[in-house]
mmCIF file of C-alpha atoms in Angstrom:
data_model
loop_
_atom_site.group_PDB
_atom_site.id
_atom_site.type_symbol
_atom_site.label_atom_id
_atom_site.label_comp_id
_atom_site.label_asym_id
_atom_site.label_seq_id
_atom_site.Cartn_x
_atom_site.Cartn_y
_atom_site.Cartn_z
ATOM 1 C CA MET A 1 0.000 0.000 0.000
ATOM 2 C CA ASN A 2 2.908 2.360 0.694
ATOM 3 C CA GLU A 3 4.157 1.805 -2.839
ATOM 4 C CA VAL A 4 0.725 2.694 -4.223
ATOM 5 C CA LYS A 5 0.607 5.909 -2.202
ATOM 6 C CA GLU A 6 4.095 6.887 -3.356
ATOM 7 C CA THR A 7 3.171 6.296 -7.007
ATOM 8 C CA LEU A 8 -0.009 8.302 -6.529
ATOM 9 C CA ARG A 9 1.935 11.211 -5.027
ATOM 10 C CA ASN A 10 4.313 11.242 -7.992
ATOM 11 C CA ILE A 11 1.416 11.301 -10.449
ATOM 12 C CA GLU A 12 -0.257 14.126 -8.530
ATOM 13 C CA GLN A 13 2.968 16.122 -8.613
ATOM 14 C CA ASN A 14 3.235 15.685 -12.391
ATOM 15 C CA TYR A 15 -0.403 16.664 -12.758
ATOM 16 C CA ARG A 16 0.122 19.867 -10.770
ATOM 17 C CA LEU A 17 2.857 20.847 -13.218
ATOM 18 C CA PHE A 18 0.547 20.021 -16.112
ATOM 19 C CA GLN A 19 -2.331 21.951 -14.558
ATOM 20 C CA GLN A 20 -0.195 25.073 -14.385
ATOM 21 C CA GLN A 21 0.113 24.849 -18.170
ATOM 22 C CA GLN A 22 -3.569 24.289 -18.962
ATOM 23 C CA PHE A 23 -3.701 27.320 -21.261
ATOM 24 C CA THR A 24 -0.736 25.886 -23.220
ATOM 25 C CA PHE A 25 -2.557 22.549 -23.432
ATOM 26 C CA ILE A 26 -5.727 24.145 -24.821
ATOM 27 C CA THR A 27 -3.688 26.169 -27.315
ATOM 28 C CA ALA A 28 -1.911 23.004 -28.495
ATOM 29 C CA LEU A 29 -5.245 21.223 -28.970
ATOM 30 C CA GLN A 30 -6.658 24.193 -30.814
ATOM 31 C CA ARG A 31 -3.681 24.374 -33.169
ATOM 32 C CA THR A 32 -3.543 20.638 -33.896
ATOM 33 C CA ARG A 33 -7.297 20.521 -34.481
ATOM 34 C CA GLU A 34 -6.906 23.266 -37.063
ATOM 35 C CA ASN A 35 -4.093 21.339 -38.745
ATOM 36 C CA ALA A 36 -6.309 18.240 -38.781
ATOM 37 C CA HIS A 37 -9.310 20.233 -40.119
ATOM 38 C CA ASP A 38 -11.251 18.848 -37.178
ATOM 39 C CA MET A 39 -12.801 21.965 -35.669
ATOM 40 C CA ILE A 40 -16.389 20.756 -35.248
ATOM 41 C CA ARG A 41 -16.310 17.727 -32.982
ATOM 42 C CA PRO A 42 -15.107 18.016 -29.358
ATOM 43 C CA VAL A 43 -11.864 16.491 -28.112
ATOM 44 C CA ALA A 44 -13.499 13.417 -26.682
ATOM 45 C CA SER A 45 -10.906 10.630 -26.272
ATOM 46 C CA ILE A 46 -7.279 9.900 -25.416
ATOM 47 C CA ARG A 47 -6.855 8.334 -28.853
ATOM 48 C CA GLN A 48 -7.884 11.630 -30.446
ATOM 49 C CA VAL A 49 -5.195 13.530 -28.511
ATOM 50 C CA GLN A 50 -2.642 10.865 -29.481
ATOM 51 C CA SER A 51 -3.583 11.255 -33.136
ATOM 52 C CA TYR A 52 -3.247 15.050 -32.965
ATOM 53 C CA MET A 53 0.246 14.748 -31.494
ATOM 54 C CA ASP A 54 1.434 12.035 -33.890
ATOM 55 C CA HIS A 55 0.113 13.497 -37.147
ATOM 56 C CA HIS A 56 -0.761 17.181 -36.750
ATOM 57 C CA CYS A 57 1.736 18.674 -34.278
ATOM 58 C CA ASN A 58 4.207 21.130 -35.841
ATOM 59 C CA ASN A 59 6.168 22.545 -32.886
ATOM 60 C CA SER A 60 7.997 21.210 -29.838
ATOM 61 C CA THR A 61 5.936 23.169 -27.303
ATOM 62 C CA ASP A 62 2.672 21.611 -28.449
ATOM 63 C CA ARG A 63 4.274 18.181 -28.627
ATOM 64 C CA HIS A 64 5.661 18.511 -25.104
ATOM 65 C CA ILE A 65 2.368 19.460 -23.450
ATOM 66 C CA LEU A 66 0.344 16.846 -25.356
ATOM 67 C CA SER A 67 2.930 14.202 -24.483
ATOM 68 C CA MET A 68 2.739 15.252 -20.830
ATOM 69 C CA PHE A 69 -1.027 14.697 -20.813
ATOM 70 C CA LEU A 70 -0.689 11.266 -22.450
ATOM 71 C CA ASN A 71 2.085 10.184 -20.060
ATOM 72 C CA ILE A 72 -0.015 11.024 -16.996
ATOM 73 C CA CYS A 73 -2.924 9.030 -18.430
ATOM 74 C CA ASN A 74 -0.580 6.112 -19.073
ATOM 75 C CA ASP A 75 0.827 6.259 -15.528
ATOM 76 C CA LEU A 76 -2.705 6.210 -14.110
ATOM 77 C CA SER A 77 -3.565 3.212 -16.262
ATOM 78 C CA LYS A 78 -0.528 1.289 -14.955
ATOM 79 C CA LEU A 79 -1.408 2.211 -11.396
ATOM 80 C CA CYS A 80 -4.918 0.817 -11.837
ATOM 81 C CA GLN A 81 -3.441 -2.456 -13.082
ATOM 82 C CA ASN A 82 -1.293 -2.637 -9.933
ATOM 83 C CA LEU A 83 -4.335 -1.994 -7.771
ATOM 84 C CA GLU A 84 -6.016 -5.065 -9.242
ATOM 85 C CA THR A 85 -3.070 -7.271 -8.213
ATOM 86 C CA LEU A 86 -2.817 -5.701 -4.760
ATOM 87 C CA HIS A 87 -6.321 -6.556 -3.594
ATOM 88 C CA PRO A 88 -8.772 -9.325 -4.580
ATOM 89 C CA GLY A 89 -11.540 -6.738 -4.491
ATOM 90 C CA ASN A 90 -15.077 -6.349 -3.252
ATOM 91 C CA SER A 91 -18.110 -4.724 -4.829
ATOM 92 C CA VAL A 92 -16.979 -1.211 -3.916
ATOM 93 C CA THR A 93 -13.300 -1.379 -4.907
ATOM 94 C CA ASN A 94 -14.037 -3.364 -8.074
ATOM 95 C CA GLY A 95 -16.619 -0.789 -9.129
ATOM 96 C CA ILE A 96 -14.108 2.036 -8.641
ATOM 97 C CA LEU A 97 -11.450 0.256 -10.690
ATOM 98 C CA GLU A 98 -13.877 -0.521 -13.479
ATOM 99 C CA ARG A 99 -14.771 3.167 -13.694
ATOM 100 C CA CYS A 100 -11.078 4.123 -13.820
ATOM 101 C CA LYS A 101 -10.333 1.618 -16.570
ATOM 102 C CA LEU A 102 -13.314 2.832 -18.572
ATOM 103 C CA LEU A 103 -12.284 6.478 -18.251
ATOM 104 C CA LEU A 104 -8.688 5.685 -19.265
ATOM 105 C CA SER A 105 -9.668 3.592 -22.256
ATOM 106 C CA HIS A 106 -8.251 5.248 -25.378
ATOM 107 C CA SER A 107 -11.560 4.974 -27.207
ATOM 108 C CA ASN A 108 -13.840 6.087 -24.354
ATOM 109 C CA ASP A 109 -15.965 9.179 -24.991
ATOM 110 C CA LEU A 110 -14.916 11.834 -22.459
ATOM 111 C CA SER A 111 -17.158 14.632 -23.697
ATOM 112 C CA ALA A 112 -19.800 14.193 -20.966
ATOM 113 C CA ILE A 113 -17.577 14.051 -17.859
ATOM 114 C CA ARG A 114 -16.906 17.138 -15.772
ATOM 115 C CA ALA A 115 -14.571 17.643 -12.834
ATOM 116 C CA LYS A 116 -16.434 19.191 -9.923
ATOM 117 C CA TYR A 117 -15.430 21.232 -6.888
ATOM 118 C CA PRO A 118 -12.750 21.526 -5.544
ATOM 119 C CA HIS A 119 -11.339 21.145 -9.083
ATOM 120 C CA ASP A 120 -11.529 24.347 -11.115
ATOM 121 C CA VAL A 121 -10.131 23.188 -14.477
ATOM 122 C CA VAL A 122 -13.459 23.697 -16.242
ATOM 123 C CA ASN A 123 -13.775 27.204 -14.801
ATOM 124 C CA HIS A 124 -10.609 28.216 -16.630
ATOM 125 C CA LEU A 125 -12.327 27.614 -19.984
ATOM 126 C CA SER A 126 -14.769 29.839 -21.762
ATOM 127 C CA CYS A 127 -18.393 28.700 -21.872
ATOM 128 C CA ASN A 128 -18.034 27.589 -25.494
ATOM 129 C CA GLU A 129 -14.773 25.721 -24.840
ATOM 130 C CA ALA A 130 -16.151 24.001 -21.751
ATOM 131 C CA LYS A 131 -19.431 22.970 -23.327
ATOM 132 C CA ASN A 132 -18.448 22.092 -26.875
ATOM 133 C CA HIS A 133 -14.746 21.268 -27.054
ATOM 134 C CA TYR A 134 -12.483 20.721 -24.020
ATOM 135 C CA GLY A 135 -14.593 20.259 -20.875
ATOM 136 C CA GLY A 136 -14.226 16.479 -20.909
ATOM 137 C CA VAL A 137 -10.549 16.184 -21.760
ATOM 138 C CA VAL A 138 -9.431 18.627 -19.035
ATOM 139 C CA SER A 139 -11.663 16.813 -16.506
ATOM 140 C CA LEU A 140 -10.263 13.319 -17.177
ATOM 141 C CA ILE A 141 -7.149 13.310 -14.983
ATOM 142 C CA PRO A 142 -8.657 14.961 -11.848
ATOM 143 C CA VAL A 143 -11.683 12.643 -12.002
ATOM 144 C CA VAL A 144 -9.478 9.526 -12.228
ATOM 145 C CA LEU A 145 -7.244 10.791 -9.403
ATOM 146 C CA ASP A 146 -10.313 11.190 -7.197
ATOM 147 C CA CYS A 147 -11.369 7.617 -8.021
ATOM 148 C CA VAL A 148 -7.936 6.217 -7.108
ATOM 149 C CA LYS A 149 -7.961 8.101 -3.791
ATOM 150 C CA GLU A 150 -11.409 6.699 -3.093
ATOM 151 C CA TRP A 151 -10.094 3.177 -3.809
ATOM 152 C CA VAL A 152 -7.224 3.683 -1.329
ATOM 153 C CA ALA A 153 -9.598 4.984 1.340
ATOM 154 C CA HIS A 154 -11.925 1.961 1.024
ATOM 155 C CA THR A 155 -9.060 -0.538 0.890
ATOM 156 C CA GLU A 156 -7.395 0.758 4.049
ATOM 157 C CA LYS A 157 -10.561 -0.058 6.000
ATOM 158 C CA LEU A 158 -10.364 -3.733 5.012
ATOM 159 C CA PRO A 159 -8.538 -6.412 7.077
ATOM 160 C CA ARG A 160 -4.791 -6.410 6.479
ATOM 161 C CA HIS A 161 -4.608 -10.139 5.659
ATOM 162 C CA MET A 162 -6.821 -9.552 2.592
ATOM 163 C CA LEU A 163 -4.061 -7.525 0.928
ATOM 164 C CA CYS A 164 -1.635 -9.055 -1.553
ATOM 165 C CA ASN A 165 1.762 -7.866 -2.652
ATOM 166 C CA VAL A 166 2.028 -5.816 -5.791
ATOM 167 C CA SER A 167 3.694 -8.647 -7.695
ATOM 168 C CA GLY A 168 0.508 -10.690 -7.360
ATOM 169 C CA GLY A 169 1.344 -13.108 -4.504
ATOM 170 C CA SER A 170 -1.313 -13.524 -1.848
ATOM 171 C CA ALA A 171 -0.648 -12.716 1.775
ATOM 172 C CA ILE A 172 -0.600 -15.506 4.370
ATOM 173 C CA SER A 173 -3.746 -15.751 6.409
ATOM 174 C CA GLU A 174 -3.461 -15.575 10.155
ATOM 175 C CA LYS A 175 -5.281 -18.911 10.395
ATOM 176 C CA THR A 176 -2.592 -20.778 8.433
ATOM 177 C CA ALA A 177 -0.449 -21.405 11.520
ATOM 178 C CA PRO A 178 -0.797 -20.755 15.257
ATOM 179 C CA GLN A 179 0.466 -17.423 16.484
ATOM 180 C CA GLY A 180 4.193 -17.451 17.146
ATOM 181 C CA VAL A 181 4.730 -20.778 15.299
ATOM 182 C CA PRO A 182 6.640 -20.708 12.000
ATOM 183 C CA ALA A 183 4.787 -21.877 8.911
ATOM 184 C CA ARG A 184 7.176 -24.801 8.387
ATOM 185 C CA ALA A 185 6.574 -26.043 11.918
ATOM 186 C CA ALA A 186 2.821 -25.859 11.368
ATOM 187 C CA ILE A 187 2.916 -28.036 8.241
ATOM 188 C CA SER A 188 5.712 -30.465 9.191
ATOM 189 C CA PRO A 189 4.619 -34.005 10.241
ATOM 190 C CA LYS A 190 4.470 -34.801 13.943
ATOM 191 C CA THR A 191 5.299 -38.516 13.615
ATOM 192 C CA PRO A 192 9.104 -38.165 14.033
ATOM 193 C CA PHE A 193 8.550 -36.308 17.304
ATOM 194 C CA VAL A 194 6.349 -39.131 18.634
ATOM 195 C CA HIS A 195 8.957 -41.747 17.762
ATOM 196 C CA LEU A 196 11.667 -39.656 19.368
ATOM 197 C CA GLY A 197 9.611 -39.365 22.548
ATOM 198 C CA ALA A 198 9.050 -43.134 22.578
ATOM 199 C CA GLN A 199 12.755 -43.776 22.092
ATOM 200 C CA THR A 200 13.570 -41.368 24.914
ATOM 201 C CA SER A 201 11.025 -43.023 27.210
ATOM 202 C CA ASN A 202 12.402 -46.496 26.448
ATOM 203 C CA SER A 203 15.936 -45.289 27.062
ATOM 204 C CA ASN A 204 14.900 -43.841 30.423
ATOM 205 C CA LYS A 205 13.261 -47.133 31.390
ATOM 206 C CA ASP A 206 16.414 -49.078 30.476
ATOM 207 C CA TYR A 207 18.521 -46.658 32.493
ATOM 208 C CA VAL A 208 16.250 -46.990 35.561
ATOM 209 C CA GLN A 209 16.316 -50.783 35.325
ATOM 210 C CA ALA A 210 20.116 -50.792 35.039
ATOM 211 C CA GLN A 211 20.473 -48.467 38.001
ATOM 212 C CA GLY A 212 18.050 -50.640 39.951
ATOM 213 C CA SER A 213 20.075 -53.775 39.238
ATOM 214 C CA LYS A 214 23.277 -52.092 40.393
ATOM 215 C CA HIS A 215 21.550 -50.950 43.578
ATOM 216 C CA VAL A 216 20.343 -54.474 44.365
ATOM 217 C CA ARG A 217 23.777 -55.936 43.794
ATOM 218 C CA LYS A 218 25.312 -53.263 46.042
ATOM 219 C CA LYS A 219 22.858 -54.026 48.868
ATOM 220 C CA CYS A 220 23.671 -57.716 48.583
ATOM 221 C CA LEU A 221 27.356 -57.018 48.910
ATOM 222 C CA ILE A 222 26.836 -54.724 51.865
ATOM 223 C CA GLY A 223 24.696 -57.199 53.744
ATOM 224 C CA THR A 224 27.062 -60.241 53.561
ATOM 225 C CA GLU A 225 28.149 -62.137 56.668
ATOM 226 C CA ASN A 226 31.742 -62.953 57.624
ATOM 227 C CA ARG A 227 33.093 -66.469 58.262
ATOM 228 C CA SER A 228 32.355 -66.261 61.976
ATOM 229 C CA GLY A 229 28.672 -66.041 61.202
ATOM 230 C CA LYS A 230 28.373 -62.511 62.522
ATOM 231 C CA PHE A 231 26.808 -59.874 60.374
ATOM 232 C CA LYS A 232 29.438 -57.544 58.992
ATOM 233 C CA SER A 233 28.243 -54.029 58.424
ATOM 234 C CA PRO A 234 30.384 -51.464 56.611
ATOM 235 C CA TRP A 235 28.949 -48.658 58.727
ATOM 236 C CA LYS A 236 31.351 -46.920 61.057
ATOM 237 C CA PRO A 237 30.450 -44.621 63.933
ATOM 238 C CA PRO A 238 31.057 -40.905 63.389
ATOM 239 C CA GLY A 239 34.619 -39.789 64.147
ATOM 240 C CA ARG A 240 36.186 -43.179 63.553
ATOM 241 C CA HIS A 241 38.021 -44.118 60.397
ATOM 242 C CA ALA A 242 38.698 -47.608 59.207
ATOM 243 C CA PHE A 243 41.976 -48.189 57.456
#
């Protein structure tokens, strides 16, 4: 999720630079539309902007600003693909991503969308430009950015174990292994440990029996009688030493 937020911040920074040059962007579209003899229909798709830049752009300034717009759209499209691999999705997050993918489709008609408050990109256009020509294309990036932020906000409320890494691998559920027990220990067979315990128990029994036998033999030796028939005890009173 941190990687997603960092990518989103970078895209927003690039968009702020682009937004500062909105007048240059509109001028470039106006000039390329004139070169393409396409002054009637509105600029209504990413593919249309790409075509203007590839075939009807005659100066580096127009090419730069049109390329900047297309690069931001491409970065947003890649980010949406990463979002799909990061989270399996629910009805809310899947709906947001589907809207983003539709908006960023090169053939999608953008003419009807409008960025609303707090965005003011449409307000910088004249009434004719906003209504008939550029209202949709200038609204595309801020609308998609809002959708991505909404996706992040919904996803952060979901349980952490439902997240996946960006490369597509799923996260390990907390129920896979007991808390504090490594995954390998949880899935390894228990049979060897049972046999080891049995072997240890048998060894202990053999050791006890051996010690018991030695103890019996020692008692027998201690309790022997001498030739005179009297019982000979190895015990000596305290303070006396037998040599």
